[in-house]
mmCIF file of C-alpha atoms in Angstrom:
data_model
loop_
_atom_site.group_PDB
_atom_site.id
_atom_site.type_symbol
_atom_site.label_atom_id
_atom_site.label_comp_id
_atom_site.label_asym_id
_atom_site.label_seq_id
_atom_site.Cartn_x
_atom_site.Cartn_y
_atom_site.Cartn_z
ATOM 1 C CA UNK A 1 77.758 90.609 98.009
ATOM 2 C CA UNK A 2 78.329 93.372 95.519
ATOM 3 C CA UNK A 3 81.861 92.557 94.317
ATOM 4 C CA UNK A 4 84.463 89.991 93.279
ATOM 5 C CA UNK A 5 88.243 90.316 93.306
ATOM 6 C CA UNK A 6 89.122 87.232 91.259
ATOM 7 C CA UNK A 7 87.818 86.235 87.811
ATOM 8 C CA UNK A 8 88.739 84.718 84.459
ATOM 9 C CA UNK A 9 87.370 84.588 80.918
ATOM 10 C CA UNK A 10 87.625 82.159 78.040
ATOM 11 C CA UNK A 11 88.957 84.952 75.873
ATOM 12 C CA UNK A 12 92.175 85.226 77.867
ATOM 13 C CA UNK A 13 92.161 81.924 79.764
ATOM 14 C CA UNK A 14 91.213 79.627 76.874
ATOM 15 C CA UNK A 15 92.244 76.364 78.495
ATOM 16 C CA UNK A 16 89.603 76.176 81.213
ATOM 17 C CA UNK A 17 87.318 79.206 81.096
ATOM 18 C CA UNK A 18 84.476 80.386 78.846
ATOM 19 C CA UNK A 19 83.023 83.555 77.319
ATOM 20 C CA UNK A 20 84.573 86.873 76.375
ATOM 21 C CA UNK A 21 85.798 89.346 78.944
ATOM 22 C CA UNK A 22 83.047 91.756 77.943
ATOM 23 C CA UNK A 23 80.382 89.082 78.439
ATOM 24 C CA UNK A 24 81.725 88.503 81.944
ATOM 25 C CA UNK A 25 81.579 92.225 82.742
ATOM 26 C CA UNK A 26 78.065 92.552 81.352
ATOM 27 C CA UNK A 27 76.941 89.601 83.474
ATOM 28 C CA UNK A 28 78.349 91.218 86.606
ATOM 29 C CA UNK A 29 76.345 94.345 85.756
ATOM 30 C CA UNK A 30 73.182 92.323 85.179
ATOM 31 C CA UNK A 31 73.632 90.727 88.590
ATOM 32 C CA UNK A 32 73.817 94.157 90.220
ATOM 33 C CA UNK A 33 77.397 93.934 91.394
ATOM 34 C CA UNK A 34 79.114 97.169 92.379
ATOM 35 C CA UNK A 35 82.696 96.244 91.559
ATOM 36 C CA UNK A 36 84.424 93.482 89.655
ATOM 37 C CA UNK A 37 88.140 92.731 89.371
ATOM 38 C CA UNK A 38 89.479 91.301 86.125
ATOM 39 C CA UNK A 39 92.394 89.027 87.059
ATOM 40 C CA UNK A 40 93.496 86.649 84.335
ATOM 41 C CA UNK A 41 96.333 84.212 84.999
ATOM 42 C CA UNK A 42 99.852 85.523 84.539
ATOM 43 C CA UNK A 43 101.947 84.052 81.705
ATOM 44 C CA UNK A 44 104.351 81.234 82.527
ATOM 45 C CA UNK A 45 107.519 79.722 81.111
ATOM 46 C CA UNK A 46 107.450 76.723 78.795
ATOM 47 C CA UNK A 47 108.520 74.367 81.578
ATOM 48 C CA UNK A 48 105.285 75.163 83.416
ATOM 49 C CA UNK A 49 102.815 74.812 80.536
ATOM 50 C CA UNK A 50 99.679 72.786 81.151
ATOM 51 C CA UNK A 51 98.984 69.812 78.830
ATOM 52 C CA UNK A 52 96.478 71.708 76.671
ATOM 53 C CA UNK A 53 98.960 74.552 76.175
ATOM 54 C CA UNK A 54 101.542 72.121 74.865
ATOM 55 C CA UNK A 55 98.968 70.484 72.597
ATOM 56 C CA UNK A 56 97.863 73.782 71.028
ATOM 57 C CA UNK A 57 101.422 74.966 70.417
ATOM 58 C CA UNK A 58 101.516 77.848 72.849
ATOM 59 C CA UNK A 59 104.830 79.590 73.479
ATOM 60 C CA UNK A 60 106.000 81.973 76.211
ATOM 61 C CA UNK A 61 105.621 84.749 73.634
ATOM 62 C CA UNK A 62 101.970 83.914 72.880
ATOM 63 C CA UNK A 63 101.109 83.823 76.586
ATOM 64 C CA UNK A 64 102.783 87.178 77.156
ATOM 65 C CA UNK A 65 101.029 88.679 74.133
ATOM 66 C CA UNK A 66 97.689 87.425 75.490
ATOM 67 C CA UNK A 67 98.471 88.978 78.865
ATOM 68 C CA UNK A 68 99.131 92.369 77.246
ATOM 69 C CA UNK A 69 96.021 92.085 75.087
ATOM 70 C CA UNK A 70 94.022 91.331 78.231
ATOM 71 C CA UNK A 71 95.224 94.533 79.862
ATOM 72 C CA UNK A 72 94.276 96.610 76.816
ATOM 73 C CA UNK A 73 90.805 95.071 76.648
ATOM 74 C CA UNK A 74 90.288 95.480 80.408
ATOM 75 C CA UNK A 75 91.120 99.186 80.170
ATOM 76 C CA UNK A 76 88.657 99.561 77.293
ATOM 77 C CA UNK A 77 85.896 97.828 79.249
ATOM 78 C CA UNK A 78 86.593 99.921 82.347
ATOM 79 C CA UNK A 79 85.994 103.044 80.279
ATOM 80 C CA UNK A 80 82.961 101.727 78.402
ATOM 81 C CA UNK A 81 81.119 100.564 81.523
ATOM 82 C CA UNK A 82 82.375 103.168 83.994
ATOM 83 C CA UNK A 83 78.867 104.446 84.684
ATOM 84 C CA UNK A 84 77.535 100.959 85.470
ATOM 85 C CA UNK A 85 80.238 99.148 87.424
ATOM 86 C CA UNK A 86 83.638 99.768 89.006
ATOM 87 C CA UNK A 87 86.214 97.651 87.231
ATOM 88 C CA UNK A 88 89.569 96.844 88.796
ATOM 89 C CA UNK A 89 92.388 95.410 86.691
ATOM 90 C CA UNK A 90 94.931 92.932 87.940
ATOM 91 C CA UNK A 91 96.148 89.392 87.437
ATOM 92 C CA UNK A 92 96.439 86.146 89.360
ATOM 93 C CA UNK A 93 99.991 85.043 89.960
ATOM 94 C CA UNK A 94 101.441 81.547 89.841
ATOM 95 C CA UNK A 95 104.078 81.023 92.532
ATOM 96 C CA UNK A 96 105.956 77.988 91.236
ATOM 97 C CA UNK A 97 109.547 78.509 92.366
ATOM 98 C CA UNK A 98 111.561 81.364 93.957
ATOM 99 C CA UNK A 99 112.324 82.830 90.523
ATOM 100 C CA UNK A 100 108.582 83.506 90.148
ATOM 101 C CA UNK A 101 109.137 86.664 92.182
ATOM 102 C CA UNK A 102 111.183 88.416 89.512
ATOM 103 C CA UNK A 103 108.655 87.612 86.792
ATOM 104 C CA UNK A 104 105.740 88.908 88.879
ATOM 105 C CA UNK A 105 107.602 92.118 89.691
ATOM 106 C CA UNK A 106 108.437 92.576 86.020
ATOM 107 C CA UNK A 107 104.759 92.227 85.055
ATOM 108 C CA UNK A 108 103.733 94.700 87.761
ATOM 109 C CA UNK A 109 106.070 97.276 86.279
ATOM 110 C CA UNK A 110 104.698 97.015 82.760
ATOM 111 C CA UNK A 111 101.102 98.183 83.329
ATOM 112 C CA UNK A 112 99.108 100.286 85.791
ATOM 113 C CA UNK A 113 97.389 97.502 87.727
ATOM 114 C CA UNK A 114 95.079 97.858 90.726
ATOM 115 C CA UNK A 115 96.007 94.557 92.355
ATOM 116 C CA UNK A 116 97.224 91.040 91.960
ATOM 117 C CA UNK A 117 95.875 87.879 93.547
ATOM 118 C CA UNK A 118 98.566 85.867 95.309
ATOM 119 C CA UNK A 119 97.946 82.176 94.655
ATOM 120 C CA UNK A 120 99.801 78.893 94.861
ATOM 121 C CA UNK A 121 98.731 76.261 92.315
ATOM 122 C CA UNK A 122 101.969 74.236 92.361
ATOM 123 C CA UNK A 123 103.968 72.326 94.950
ATOM 124 C CA UNK A 124 107.387 71.017 93.971
ATOM 125 C CA UNK A 125 106.583 72.686 90.597
ATOM 126 C CA UNK A 126 103.684 70.229 90.063
ATOM 127 C CA UNK A 127 100.094 71.570 89.701
ATOM 128 C CA UNK A 128 98.015 70.460 92.685
ATOM 129 C CA UNK A 129 94.567 71.518 91.425
ATOM 130 C CA UNK A 130 94.696 70.371 87.779
ATOM 131 C CA UNK A 131 93.863 66.675 88.051
ATOM 132 C CA UNK A 132 94.264 63.755 90.439
ATOM 133 C CA UNK A 133 97.292 62.348 88.617
ATOM 134 C CA UNK A 134 99.306 65.536 89.098
ATOM 135 C CA UNK A 135 98.120 65.906 92.686
ATOM 136 C CA UNK A 136 99.327 62.379 93.442
ATOM 137 C CA UNK A 137 102.628 63.125 91.718
ATOM 138 C CA UNK A 138 103.179 66.140 93.959
ATOM 139 C CA UNK A 139 102.092 64.124 96.999
ATOM 140 C CA UNK A 140 104.561 61.365 96.200
ATOM 141 C CA UNK A 141 107.392 63.888 95.962
ATOM 142 C CA UNK A 142 106.334 65.376 99.317
ATOM 143 C CA UNK A 143 106.528 61.974 100.999
ATOM 144 C CA UNK A 144 103.345 60.160 100.062
ATOM 145 C CA UNK A 145 100.701 61.622 102.385
ATOM 146 C CA UNK A 146 98.283 64.528 102.315
ATOM 147 C CA UNK A 147 99.728 65.745 105.593
ATOM 148 C CA UNK A 148 103.225 66.065 104.158
ATOM 149 C CA UNK A 149 101.979 67.712 100.968
ATOM 150 C CA UNK A 150 99.859 70.167 102.982
ATOM 151 C CA UNK A 151 102.954 71.181 104.958
ATOM 152 C CA UNK A 152 104.889 71.781 101.759
ATOM 153 C CA UNK A 153 101.989 73.738 100.270
ATOM 154 C CA UNK A 154 101.761 76.125 103.206
ATOM 155 C CA UNK A 155 105.546 76.529 103.180
ATOM 156 C CA UNK A 156 105.370 77.456 99.485
ATOM 157 C CA UNK A 157 102.555 79.855 100.273
ATOM 158 C CA UNK A 158 104.593 81.443 103.051
ATOM 159 C CA UNK A 159 107.504 81.957 100.661
ATOM 160 C CA UNK A 160 105.116 83.655 98.235
ATOM 161 C CA UNK A 161 103.643 85.856 100.970
ATOM 162 C CA UNK A 162 107.051 86.976 102.222
ATOM 163 C CA UNK A 163 108.396 87.643 98.740
ATOM 164 C CA UNK A 164 105.407 89.457 97.252
ATOM 165 C CA UNK A 165 102.940 90.511 99.985
ATOM 166 C CA UNK A 166 99.891 90.128 97.722
ATOM 167 C CA UNK A 167 97.075 92.607 98.372
ATOM 168 C CA UNK A 168 94.590 89.747 97.948
ATOM 169 C CA UNK A 169 95.486 86.204 99.006
ATOM 170 C CA UNK A 170 93.794 83.717 96.685
ATOM 171 C CA UNK A 171 92.015 80.503 97.758
ATOM 172 C CA UNK A 172 94.142 80.159 100.884
ATOM 173 C CA UNK A 173 93.530 76.418 101.360
ATOM 174 C CA UNK A 174 93.303 75.319 97.722
ATOM 175 C CA UNK A 175 95.468 72.316 98.597
ATOM 176 C CA UNK A 176 92.454 70.443 99.979
ATOM 177 C CA UNK A 177 90.679 70.300 96.601
ATOM 178 C CA UNK A 178 92.172 66.994 95.374
ATOM 179 C CA UNK A 179 93.018 65.573 98.789
ATOM 180 C CA UNK A 180 91.508 62.432 100.273
ATOM 181 C CA UNK A 181 89.223 64.448 102.560
ATOM 182 C CA UNK A 182 88.563 67.927 101.093
ATOM 183 C CA UNK A 183 86.222 68.897 103.936
ATOM 184 C CA UNK A 184 88.426 67.517 106.722
ATOM 185 C CA UNK A 185 89.784 69.664 109.523
ATOM 186 C CA UNK A 186 93.303 71.008 109.226
ATOM 187 C CA UNK A 187 93.594 70.898 113.004
ATOM 188 C CA UNK A 188 93.966 67.112 112.885
ATOM 189 C CA UNK A 189 97.589 67.735 111.918
ATOM 190 C CA UNK A 190 99.368 69.977 114.428
ATOM 191 C CA UNK A 191 102.292 70.693 112.111
ATOM 192 C CA UNK A 192 99.989 71.757 109.281
ATOM 193 C CA UNK A 193 97.922 73.957 111.574
ATOM 194 C CA UNK A 194 101.030 75.720 112.896
ATOM 195 C CA UNK A 195 102.028 76.638 109.352
ATOM 196 C CA UNK A 196 98.518 77.947 108.662
ATOM 197 C CA UNK A 197 98.673 80.160 111.754
ATOM 198 C CA UNK A 198 102.125 81.430 110.749
ATOM 199 C CA UNK A 199 100.850 82.387 107.292
ATOM 200 C CA UNK A 200 97.736 84.088 108.638
ATOM 201 C CA UNK A 201 99.795 86.180 111.056
ATOM 202 C CA UNK A 202 102.047 87.299 108.235
ATOM 203 C CA UNK A 203 99.058 88.386 106.110
ATOM 204 C CA UNK A 204 97.715 90.432 109.032
ATOM 205 C CA UNK A 205 101.146 91.941 109.566
ATOM 206 C CA UNK A 206 101.412 93.493 106.121
ATOM 207 C CA UNK A 207 97.690 94.293 105.778
ATOM 208 C CA UNK A 208 96.641 91.802 103.102
ATOM 209 C CA UNK A 209 93.067 90.740 102.406
ATOM 210 C CA UNK A 210 92.060 87.094 102.583
ATOM 211 C CA UNK A 211 89.476 86.264 99.943
ATOM 212 C CA UNK A 212 86.370 84.240 100.693
ATOM 213 C CA UNK A 213 86.322 82.281 97.447
ATOM 214 C CA UNK A 214 83.087 80.569 96.438
ATOM 215 C CA UNK A 215 84.688 78.353 93.767
ATOM 216 C CA UNK A 216 85.030 75.483 96.236
ATOM 217 C CA UNK A 217 81.234 75.292 96.494
ATOM 218 C CA UNK A 218 80.804 74.565 92.798
ATOM 219 C CA UNK A 219 83.497 71.908 93.107
ATOM 220 C CA UNK A 220 81.533 69.954 95.681
ATOM 221 C CA UNK A 221 82.980 71.180 98.959
ATOM 222 C CA UNK A 222 80.857 72.250 101.900
ATOM 223 C CA UNK A 223 82.607 75.537 102.705
ATOM 224 C CA UNK A 224 84.218 78.297 100.667
ATOM 225 C CA UNK A 225 87.971 78.768 100.635
ATOM 226 C CA UNK A 226 89.185 79.068 103.346
ATOM 227 C CA UNK A 227 87.407 76.761 105.786
ATOM 228 C CA UNK A 228 85.579 78.200 108.775
ATOM 229 C CA UNK A 229 88.273 77.137 111.230
ATOM 230 C CA UNK A 230 90.839 79.155 109.274
ATOM 231 C CA UNK A 231 88.546 82.167 109.016
ATOM 232 C CA UNK A 232 87.937 82.112 112.766
ATOM 233 C CA UNK A 233 91.659 81.989 113.461
ATOM 234 C CA UNK A 234 92.201 84.903 111.057
ATOM 235 C CA UNK A 235 89.425 86.913 112.728
ATOM 236 C CA UNK A 236 90.962 86.402 116.165
ATOM 237 C CA UNK A 237 94.159 88.176 115.100
ATOM 238 C CA UNK A 238 92.460 91.070 113.317
ATOM 239 C CA UNK A 239 92.406 89.702 109.768
ATOM 240 C CA UNK A 240 90.398 91.349 106.996
ATOM 241 C CA UNK A 241 88.331 89.492 104.412
ATOM 242 C CA UNK A 242 87.242 90.254 100.889
ATOM 243 C CA UNK A 243 85.031 88.308 98.482
ATOM 244 C CA UNK A 244 85.648 86.543 95.177
ATOM 245 C CA UNK A 245 83.745 84.192 92.900
ATOM 246 C CA UNK A 246 86.852 83.022 90.997
ATOM 247 C CA UNK A 247 84.508 82.774 88.024
ATOM 248 C CA UNK A 248 85.648 81.105 84.810
ATOM 249 C CA UNK A 249 82.683 82.205 82.710
ATOM 250 C CA UNK A 250 79.338 83.949 82.971
ATOM 251 C CA UNK A 251 77.582 80.995 84.605
ATOM 252 C CA UNK A 252 79.933 81.312 87.590
ATOM 253 C CA UNK A 253 79.713 85.066 88.192
ATOM 254 C CA UNK A 254 78.609 85.495 91.834
ATOM 255 C CA UNK A 255 78.052 81.742 92.065
ATOM 256 C CA UNK A 256 77.231 80.554 95.571
ATOM 257 C CA UNK A 257 77.117 83.989 97.153
ATOM 258 C CA UNK A 258 73.922 83.122 99.025
ATOM 259 C CA UNK A 259 75.737 80.259 100.740
ATOM 260 C CA UNK A 260 78.771 82.471 101.383
ATOM 261 C CA UNK A 261 76.540 85.036 103.110
ATOM 262 C CA UNK A 262 75.293 82.342 105.499
ATOM 263 C CA UNK A 263 78.891 81.248 106.034
ATOM 264 C CA UNK A 264 79.898 84.831 106.875
ATOM 265 C CA UNK A 265 77.108 85.087 109.422
ATOM 266 C CA UNK A 266 77.955 81.717 111.004
ATOM 267 C CA UNK A 267 81.656 82.554 111.193
ATOM 268 C CA UNK A 268 81.091 85.909 112.888
ATOM 269 C CA UNK A 269 82.569 88.086 110.158
ATOM 270 C CA UNK A 270 81.089 91.550 110.667
ATOM 271 C CA UNK A 271 82.431 93.328 107.573
ATOM 272 C CA UNK A 272 84.016 92.697 104.201
ATOM 273 C CA UNK A 273 86.738 94.820 102.638
ATOM 274 C CA UNK A 274 87.046 95.688 98.993
ATOM 275 C CA UNK A 275 89.418 97.507 96.697
ATOM 276 C CA UNK A 276 88.449 100.554 94.680
ATOM 277 C CA UNK A 277 90.081 103.342 92.736
ATOM 278 C CA UNK A 278 91.026 106.078 95.173
ATOM 279 C CA UNK A 279 93.751 108.226 96.698
ATOM 280 C CA UNK A 280 93.936 106.609 100.150
ATOM 281 C CA UNK A 281 96.678 104.262 99.025
ATOM 282 C CA UNK A 282 97.053 101.032 101.005
ATOM 283 C CA UNK A 283 99.926 99.631 98.917
ATOM 284 C CA UNK A 284 102.488 101.895 97.249
ATOM 285 C CA UNK A 285 102.743 99.517 94.304
ATOM 286 C CA UNK A 286 99.164 100.469 93.431
ATOM 287 C CA UNK A 287 98.995 104.268 93.803
ATOM 288 C CA UNK A 288 95.467 104.499 92.391
ATOM 289 C CA UNK A 289 93.886 101.829 94.606
ATOM 290 C CA UNK A 290 92.423 102.117 98.093
ATOM 291 C CA UNK A 291 90.607 99.730 100.430
ATOM 292 C CA UNK A 292 87.163 100.268 101.972
ATOM 293 C CA UNK A 293 84.787 98.232 104.109
ATOM 294 C CA UNK A 294 81.104 97.337 104.066
ATOM 295 C CA UNK A 295 79.371 96.072 107.215
ATOM 296 C CA UNK A 296 77.229 92.963 107.296
ATOM 297 C CA UNK A 297 73.840 94.777 107.596
ATOM 298 C CA UNK A 298 74.692 96.802 104.486
ATOM 299 C CA UNK A 299 75.708 93.638 102.684
ATOM 300 C CA UNK A 300 72.365 92.028 103.506
ATOM 301 C CA UNK A 301 70.375 95.033 102.262
ATOM 302 C CA UNK A 302 72.291 95.425 98.999
ATOM 303 C CA UNK A 303 70.318 95.420 95.744
ATOM 304 C CA UNK A 304 72.278 92.354 94.643
ATOM 305 C CA UNK A 305 69.848 90.189 96.603
ATOM 306 C CA UNK A 306 66.652 91.593 95.038
#
């Protein structure tokens, strides 16, 4: 597993991550990774600040300044460590409401990014992965059950996919994290499963990559994001997978990749795709980024495992 397409640092994500961006990059090098995407969270408006951001007196201007400083530091690190690792630069979006689209597109036009990770962390504008209280608040608005909230989550995700067509789709089934049964099957709810299938088909249609995200493993779940049943459905329609650790500090770089490798083998995934700097453009918004593939036998024999 020589790469990750989703990461954070305490330097530019001070609320819930650790370490400097350079420490994260150096750790990826030490762990023999080939490529590593730097994807800090996008800035948000004041109405969407998390509690710790309100407490520390953040403003929309300070978040935007941090975002720009992140890009400058990422470019510096890409140059400094070019001979040791391939660094991609992007950001993770927050799809909160339809107006999120314009803000994301504005950010894309301000710097020469390689990618962005398309994620949904909010339903009905309420964070669904922050704490149980907020999850329950969102669930109450949705109608009081996990099933109803799951439907609304996948509808919000579909709106994000249609509006932005993210090159990498982040933690596809994040909604299960704070639910009553995080390891339960989505198929138990026909309406939820239909929305999942709709979203997967749309990702295949525009050529997006679905990340296998190991963060769920360090949060106590049995499978990475997304669950095996979702991965199998995505495989059946020609979907392509990539790999991410969603690390929030050096102790989480490549966390759980041994378990993800077993998951890949059990699920029947024969290859992983990854982004790299190149001329074979797969998305015109990123003219210096191409997509390549590595087959499972080559993944197994990679120096990462030694």
